[in-house]
Amino acid sequence: MHIENTIEPFEIEKETLTEWSRRPHQHNFFELVFIQSGSGKQCINDSLVNYEKGSIFLLPPYDCHSFEIDAATTFIFIRFNALFFIEDKRTMMDYSQWFSNLHYILSSYNRVPGDVIHSAGDKSVIASLIQSMQMEMQLPNYSESILRTNMVAMLNILLRNFENTFLEKHIDKDTQTRNLLQYIQYNLFDNSKLKTEVIAGEFNLSPTYVGEYFKKKTGESLKEYILKARVNVAQSRMEHSGQSLKEIAYDLGFTDASHLTKVIKKYYDDAGTACGSI
């Protein structure tokens, strides 16, 4: 399988094609694909889904993908990785931790192929943001800060849509349980917010009842759920980030690389496939 690489932390490319000549490939970055016009089918991990004008796809790193074009299609490809979301000294903003948390959601959302945005209003906003970024990049002295701000807005819209998908996936659970699961995902690496007494205060539960409540509603212990979610992030980082095992262990709060390896082996088989739901 051909793996496409980029040394640039951020790129925008526009192409109009009547035939997809590239062989199915993977890449080492996130790629957002906006269909400006045309129709056909997207192939991702051997599944096909129709696309049309306005379709938006998010392709995580190392997912195999290609397109089958029916009518001449104008694609806008936006490629980005974590390096683009470093500290922005001009605006005094540091997006690195924000993107680090978002990386889990982008890498782990339901990978059924197809359009990731289902709201017409959100699609309109994203189309406008993409147009703004294209115009900015045509300037000889374009601003990375402006591009980064637009990307943060766009990824937050994606996050909102993934959030809605998450809520639909857990529709069988009551509102408080869904909110609790969501709270844990958003604060997965903030130990101070995952303390039993803090969760109890957030959801009006007795500190002594939090563990029992979570087990009753989800079928597993709170500690096990958090650990499995963190392991899923670690596995994703190992595959996609280029960080060393030691760096990943430090970032994610494991004792050391040996501890992380031991925990990963508990939840993943030798082929890197998750064992059970994470």
Short mmCIF file of N, CA and C in Angstrom, two decimals, residues 44-157:
data_model
loop_
_atom_site.label_atom_id
_atom_site.label_comp_id
_atom_site.label_asym_id
_atom_site.label_seq_id
_atom_site.Cartn_x
_atom_site.Cartn_y
_atom_site.Cartn_z
N ILE A 44 -13.39 4.06 1.13
CA ILE A 44 -12.53 4.13 2.30
C ILE A 44 -12.56 2.79 3.01
N ASN A 45 -11.37 2.22 3.18
CA ASN A 45 -11.24 0.91 3.81
C ASN A 45 -12.17 -0.12 3.17
N ASP A 46 -12.21 -0.12 1.83
CA ASP A 46 -12.95 -1.10 1.01
C ASP A 46 -14.46 -0.93 1.05
N SER A 47 -14.96 0.19 1.54
CA SER A 47 -16.39 0.48 1.51
C SER A 47 -16.65 1.65 0.58
N LEU A 48 -17.81 1.63 -0.11
CA LEU A 48 -18.16 2.68 -1.06
C LEU A 48 -19.36 3.47 -0.55
N VAL A 49 -19.34 4.80 -0.77
CA VAL A 49 -20.49 5.63 -0.43
C VAL A 49 -20.56 6.76 -1.45
N ASN A 50 -21.76 7.15 -1.81
CA ASN A 50 -21.94 8.21 -2.82
C ASN A 50 -21.51 9.56 -2.26
N TYR A 51 -21.01 10.42 -3.16
CA TYR A 51 -20.74 11.81 -2.79
C TYR A 51 -21.38 12.73 -3.82
N GLU A 52 -21.61 13.97 -3.43
CA GLU A 52 -22.19 14.98 -4.30
C GLU A 52 -21.67 16.34 -3.88
N LYS A 53 -22.10 17.37 -4.61
CA LYS A 53 -21.70 18.73 -4.27
C LYS A 53 -22.01 19.03 -2.81
N GLY A 54 -21.01 19.53 -2.10
CA GLY A 54 -21.20 19.90 -0.69
C GLY A 54 -20.81 18.81 0.29
N SER A 55 -20.50 17.61 -0.21
CA SER A 55 -20.09 16.54 0.70
C SER A 55 -18.76 16.89 1.37
N ILE A 56 -18.60 16.47 2.61
CA ILE A 56 -17.38 16.74 3.37
C ILE A 56 -16.93 15.44 4.03
N PHE A 57 -15.69 15.06 3.77
CA PHE A 57 -15.13 13.85 4.35
C PHE A 57 -13.92 14.19 5.21
N LEU A 58 -13.76 13.46 6.30
CA LEU A 58 -12.54 13.56 7.09
C LEU A 58 -11.84 12.23 6.99
N LEU A 59 -10.60 12.25 6.50
CA LEU A 59 -9.83 11.03 6.33
C LEU A 59 -8.72 11.00 7.37
N PRO A 60 -8.86 10.16 8.40
CA PRO A 60 -7.80 10.06 9.42
C PRO A 60 -6.55 9.44 8.81
N PRO A 61 -5.40 9.61 9.46
CA PRO A 61 -4.17 9.01 8.95
C PRO A 61 -4.29 7.50 8.80
N TYR A 62 -3.73 6.99 7.72
CA TYR A 62 -3.57 5.57 7.46
C TYR A 62 -4.86 4.84 7.14
N ASP A 63 -5.96 5.54 6.89
CA ASP A 63 -7.13 4.90 6.32
C ASP A 63 -6.94 4.85 4.81
N CYS A 64 -7.14 3.68 4.21
CA CYS A 64 -6.97 3.52 2.77
C CYS A 64 -8.17 4.15 2.05
N HIS A 65 -7.92 5.01 1.07
CA HIS A 65 -9.03 5.67 0.41
C HIS A 65 -8.73 6.01 -1.05
N SER A 66 -9.81 6.18 -1.81
CA SER A 66 -9.73 6.64 -3.19
C SER A 66 -11.13 7.13 -3.57
N PHE A 67 -11.31 7.61 -4.81
CA PHE A 67 -12.60 8.07 -5.27
C PHE A 67 -12.92 7.47 -6.64
N GLU A 68 -14.18 7.17 -6.87
CA GLU A 68 -14.66 6.79 -8.19
C GLU A 68 -15.51 7.95 -8.71
N ILE A 69 -15.07 8.58 -9.78
CA ILE A 69 -15.71 9.81 -10.27
C ILE A 69 -16.74 9.50 -11.34
N ASP A 70 -17.99 9.92 -11.14
CA ASP A 70 -19.05 9.78 -12.14
C ASP A 70 -19.14 11.03 -13.00
N ALA A 71 -19.26 12.20 -12.36
CA ALA A 71 -19.29 13.49 -13.07
C ALA A 71 -18.07 14.29 -12.62
N ALA A 72 -17.48 15.05 -13.56
CA ALA A 72 -16.28 15.84 -13.26
C ALA A 72 -16.41 16.50 -11.89
N THR A 73 -15.39 16.31 -11.06
CA THR A 73 -15.47 16.72 -9.65
C THR A 73 -14.35 17.68 -9.29
N THR A 74 -14.73 18.75 -8.61
CA THR A 74 -13.74 19.67 -8.05
C THR A 74 -13.58 19.36 -6.58
N PHE A 75 -12.38 18.89 -6.23
CA PHE A 75 -12.04 18.54 -4.86
C PHE A 75 -11.23 19.67 -4.24
N ILE A 76 -11.49 19.96 -2.98
CA ILE A 76 -10.60 20.81 -2.20
C ILE A 76 -10.08 19.96 -1.05
N PHE A 77 -8.76 19.76 -1.05
CA PHE A 77 -8.11 18.94 -0.03
C PHE A 77 -7.43 19.86 0.99
N ILE A 78 -7.75 19.67 2.25
CA ILE A 78 -7.09 20.41 3.32
C ILE A 78 -6.36 19.38 4.17
N ARG A 79 -5.02 19.48 4.17
CA ARG A 79 -4.19 18.51 4.89
C ARG A 79 -3.54 19.20 6.08
N PHE A 80 -3.58 18.54 7.23
CA PHE A 80 -3.02 19.16 8.43
C PHE A 80 -2.57 18.10 9.41
N ASN A 81 -1.64 18.48 10.27
CA ASN A 81 -1.23 17.59 11.35
C ASN A 81 -1.01 18.41 12.61
N ALA A 82 -0.54 17.74 13.68
CA ALA A 82 -0.43 18.40 14.99
C ALA A 82 0.55 19.57 14.98
N LEU A 83 1.53 19.55 14.09
CA LEU A 83 2.53 20.61 14.07
C LEU A 83 1.93 21.98 13.74
N PHE A 84 0.78 21.96 13.06
CA PHE A 84 0.14 23.22 12.70
C PHE A 84 -0.47 23.91 13.91
N PHE A 85 -0.73 23.14 14.97
CA PHE A 85 -1.42 23.68 16.13
C PHE A 85 -0.48 23.88 17.31
N ILE A 86 0.70 24.41 17.00
CA ILE A 86 1.64 24.77 18.05
C ILE A 86 1.29 26.15 18.57
N GLU A 87 2.07 26.64 19.50
CA GLU A 87 1.80 27.96 20.08
C GLU A 87 1.85 29.03 19.00
N ASP A 88 0.83 29.85 18.96
CA ASP A 88 0.76 30.97 18.02
C ASP A 88 1.24 32.22 18.76
N LYS A 89 2.50 32.56 18.55
CA LYS A 89 3.10 33.67 19.31
C LYS A 89 2.47 35.01 18.95
N ARG A 90 1.96 35.11 17.74
CA ARG A 90 1.37 36.39 17.32
C ARG A 90 0.08 36.69 18.07
N THR A 91 -0.72 35.65 18.29
CA THR A 91 -2.00 35.84 18.97
C THR A 91 -1.96 35.44 20.45
N MET A 92 -0.78 34.97 20.89
CA MET A 92 -0.60 34.54 22.29
C MET A 92 -1.52 33.36 22.63
N MET A 93 -1.84 32.54 21.62
CA MET A 93 -2.70 31.37 21.83
C MET A 93 -1.89 30.10 21.64
N ASP A 94 -2.13 29.11 22.48
CA ASP A 94 -1.48 27.82 22.34
C ASP A 94 -2.57 26.77 22.13
N TYR A 95 -2.64 26.26 20.90
CA TYR A 95 -3.68 25.30 20.56
C TYR A 95 -3.22 23.85 20.70
N SER A 96 -1.98 23.65 21.13
CA SER A 96 -1.41 22.30 21.12
C SER A 96 -2.19 21.33 22.00
N GLN A 97 -2.55 21.76 23.22
CA GLN A 97 -3.28 20.87 24.12
C GLN A 97 -4.69 20.63 23.60
N TRP A 98 -5.29 21.68 23.04
CA TRP A 98 -6.63 21.55 22.44
C TRP A 98 -6.61 20.51 21.34
N PHE A 99 -5.61 20.58 20.45
CA PHE A 99 -5.56 19.63 19.35
C PHE A 99 -5.19 18.24 19.85
N SER A 100 -4.39 18.17 20.89
CA SER A 100 -4.04 16.88 21.46
C SER A 100 -5.28 16.15 21.94
N ASN A 101 -6.19 16.86 22.60
CA ASN A 101 -7.45 16.25 23.04
C ASN A 101 -8.35 15.93 21.85
N LEU A 102 -8.36 16.83 20.87
CA LEU A 102 -9.20 16.63 19.70
C LEU A 102 -8.71 15.46 18.86
N HIS A 103 -7.40 15.19 18.89
CA HIS A 103 -6.82 14.12 18.11
C HIS A 103 -7.51 12.79 18.40
N TYR A 104 -7.85 12.57 19.66
CA TYR A 104 -8.53 11.33 20.04
C TYR A 104 -9.87 11.22 19.32
N ILE A 105 -10.62 12.30 19.31
CA ILE A 105 -11.95 12.27 18.70
C ILE A 105 -11.83 12.12 17.18
N LEU A 106 -10.90 12.86 16.57
CA LEU A 106 -10.72 12.78 15.12
C LEU A 106 -10.28 11.39 14.69
N SER A 107 -9.46 10.75 15.53
CA SER A 107 -8.92 9.44 15.17
C SER A 107 -9.89 8.31 15.48
N SER A 108 -10.82 8.53 16.41
CA SER A 108 -11.60 7.43 16.94
C SER A 108 -13.09 7.49 16.63
N TYR A 109 -13.54 8.54 15.91
CA TYR A 109 -14.96 8.64 15.63
C TYR A 109 -15.38 7.49 14.72
N ASN A 110 -16.68 7.21 14.67
CA ASN A 110 -17.20 6.11 13.88
C ASN A 110 -16.74 6.23 12.44
N ARG A 111 -15.93 5.28 11.95
CA ARG A 111 -15.31 5.40 10.64
C ARG A 111 -16.16 4.81 9.51
N VAL A 112 -17.47 4.73 9.69
CA VAL A 112 -18.32 4.39 8.56
C VAL A 112 -18.11 5.47 7.52
N PRO A 113 -17.80 5.11 6.26
CA PRO A 113 -17.49 6.13 5.26
C PRO A 113 -18.69 7.02 5.01
N GLY A 114 -18.42 8.23 4.54
CA GLY A 114 -19.50 9.13 4.18
C GLY A 114 -19.34 10.52 4.75
N ASP A 115 -20.31 11.34 4.45
CA ASP A 115 -20.31 12.74 4.83
C ASP A 115 -20.28 12.88 6.35
N VAL A 116 -19.38 13.71 6.86
CA VAL A 116 -19.26 13.86 8.31
C VAL A 116 -20.11 15.00 8.85
N ILE A 117 -20.66 15.83 7.96
CA ILE A 117 -21.50 16.96 8.37
C ILE A 117 -22.91 16.75 7.85
N HIS A 118 -23.87 16.74 8.75
CA HIS A 118 -25.25 16.47 8.35
C HIS A 118 -26.15 17.71 8.47
N SER A 119 -25.62 18.78 9.03
CA SER A 119 -26.38 20.01 9.18
C SER A 119 -26.10 20.93 8.00
N ALA A 120 -27.16 21.37 7.31
CA ALA A 120 -27.00 22.28 6.16
C ALA A 120 -26.34 23.58 6.60
N GLY A 121 -26.69 24.06 7.79
CA GLY A 121 -26.10 25.29 8.29
C GLY A 121 -24.61 25.14 8.53
N ASP A 122 -24.21 24.01 9.13
CA ASP A 122 -22.80 23.76 9.39
C ASP A 122 -22.02 23.61 8.09
N LYS A 123 -22.62 22.97 7.10
CA LYS A 123 -21.96 22.82 5.80
C LYS A 123 -21.70 24.18 5.17
N SER A 124 -22.68 25.07 5.30
CA SER A 124 -22.54 26.41 4.73
C SER A 124 -21.41 27.18 5.40
N VAL A 125 -21.31 27.05 6.73
CA VAL A 125 -20.25 27.73 7.47
C VAL A 125 -18.89 27.18 7.07
N ILE A 126 -18.77 25.86 6.95
CA ILE A 126 -17.50 25.25 6.58
C ILE A 126 -17.10 25.67 5.17
N ALA A 127 -18.05 25.71 4.24
CA ALA A 127 -17.75 26.15 2.87
C ALA A 127 -17.20 27.57 2.89
N SER A 128 -17.79 28.42 3.72
CA SER A 128 -17.33 29.81 3.83
C SER A 128 -15.92 29.89 4.42
N LEU A 129 -15.65 29.06 5.44
CA LEU A 129 -14.32 29.05 6.05
C LEU A 129 -13.26 28.57 5.07
N ILE A 130 -13.61 27.56 4.29
CA ILE A 130 -12.66 27.05 3.28
C ILE A 130 -12.36 28.11 2.24
N GLN A 131 -13.40 28.81 1.78
CA GLN A 131 -13.21 29.88 0.80
C GLN A 131 -12.31 30.97 1.38
N SER A 132 -12.54 31.30 2.64
CA SER A 132 -11.72 32.32 3.30
C SER A 132 -10.26 31.90 3.36
N MET A 133 -10.00 30.63 3.67
CA MET A 133 -8.63 30.15 3.75
C MET A 133 -7.96 30.12 2.38
N GLN A 134 -8.72 29.76 1.35
CA GLN A 134 -8.18 29.78 -0.01
C GLN A 134 -7.76 31.19 -0.41
N MET A 135 -8.61 32.15 -0.11
CA MET A 135 -8.30 33.54 -0.45
C MET A 135 -7.09 34.03 0.32
N GLU A 136 -6.99 33.65 1.60
CA GLU A 136 -5.87 34.07 2.43
C GLU A 136 -4.56 33.53 1.89
N MET A 137 -4.56 32.26 1.47
CA MET A 137 -3.32 31.64 1.00
C MET A 137 -2.85 32.18 -0.35
N GLN A 138 -3.73 32.88 -1.05
CA GLN A 138 -3.33 33.50 -2.32
C GLN A 138 -2.57 34.79 -2.11
N LEU A 139 -2.62 35.32 -0.89
CA LEU A 139 -1.90 36.56 -0.61
C LEU A 139 -0.41 36.28 -0.45
N PRO A 140 0.44 37.18 -0.94
CA PRO A 140 1.89 36.96 -0.83
C PRO A 140 2.38 36.94 0.61
N ASN A 141 1.70 37.62 1.48
CA ASN A 141 2.10 37.65 2.90
C ASN A 141 0.98 37.09 3.78
N TYR A 142 0.45 35.93 3.36
CA TYR A 142 -0.69 35.35 4.09
C TYR A 142 -0.31 35.07 5.55
N SER A 143 -1.33 35.09 6.38
CA SER A 143 -1.14 34.94 7.83
C SER A 143 -1.48 33.52 8.29
N GLU A 144 -0.52 32.86 8.90
CA GLU A 144 -0.80 31.54 9.47
C GLU A 144 -1.77 31.64 10.64
N SER A 145 -1.73 32.76 11.33
CA SER A 145 -2.65 32.94 12.46
C SER A 145 -4.10 32.94 11.99
N ILE A 146 -4.36 33.60 10.86
CA ILE A 146 -5.72 33.63 10.30
C ILE A 146 -6.12 32.23 9.84
N LEU A 147 -5.21 31.53 9.18
CA LEU A 147 -5.49 30.16 8.74
C LEU A 147 -5.79 29.27 9.95
N ARG A 148 -4.99 29.41 10.98
CA ARG A 148 -5.15 28.58 12.17
C ARG A 148 -6.49 28.87 12.85
N THR A 149 -6.86 30.13 12.91
CA THR A 149 -8.15 30.49 13.53
C THR A 149 -9.32 29.88 12.76
N ASN A 150 -9.24 29.92 11.43
CA ASN A 150 -10.28 29.30 10.60
C ASN A 150 -10.33 27.80 10.80
N MET A 151 -9.16 27.17 10.91
CA MET A 151 -9.12 25.74 11.12
C MET A 151 -9.69 25.35 12.48
N VAL A 152 -9.39 26.15 13.50
CA VAL A 152 -9.94 25.87 14.83
C VAL A 152 -11.47 25.94 14.78
N ALA A 153 -12.01 26.96 14.09
CA ALA A 153 -13.46 27.08 13.95
C ALA A 153 -14.04 25.87 13.23
N MET A 154 -13.37 25.46 12.15
CA MET A 154 -13.88 24.34 11.35
C MET A 154 -13.83 23.02 12.13
N LEU A 155 -12.74 22.80 12.85
CA LEU A 155 -12.63 21.56 13.61
C LEU A 155 -13.61 21.54 14.78
N ASN A 156 -13.93 22.70 15.33
CA ASN A 156 -14.95 22.75 16.38
C ASN A 156 -16.33 22.39 15.82
N ILE A 157 -16.59 22.76 14.57
CA ILE A 157 -17.86 22.37 13.93
C ILE A 157 -17.88 20.86 13.72
#
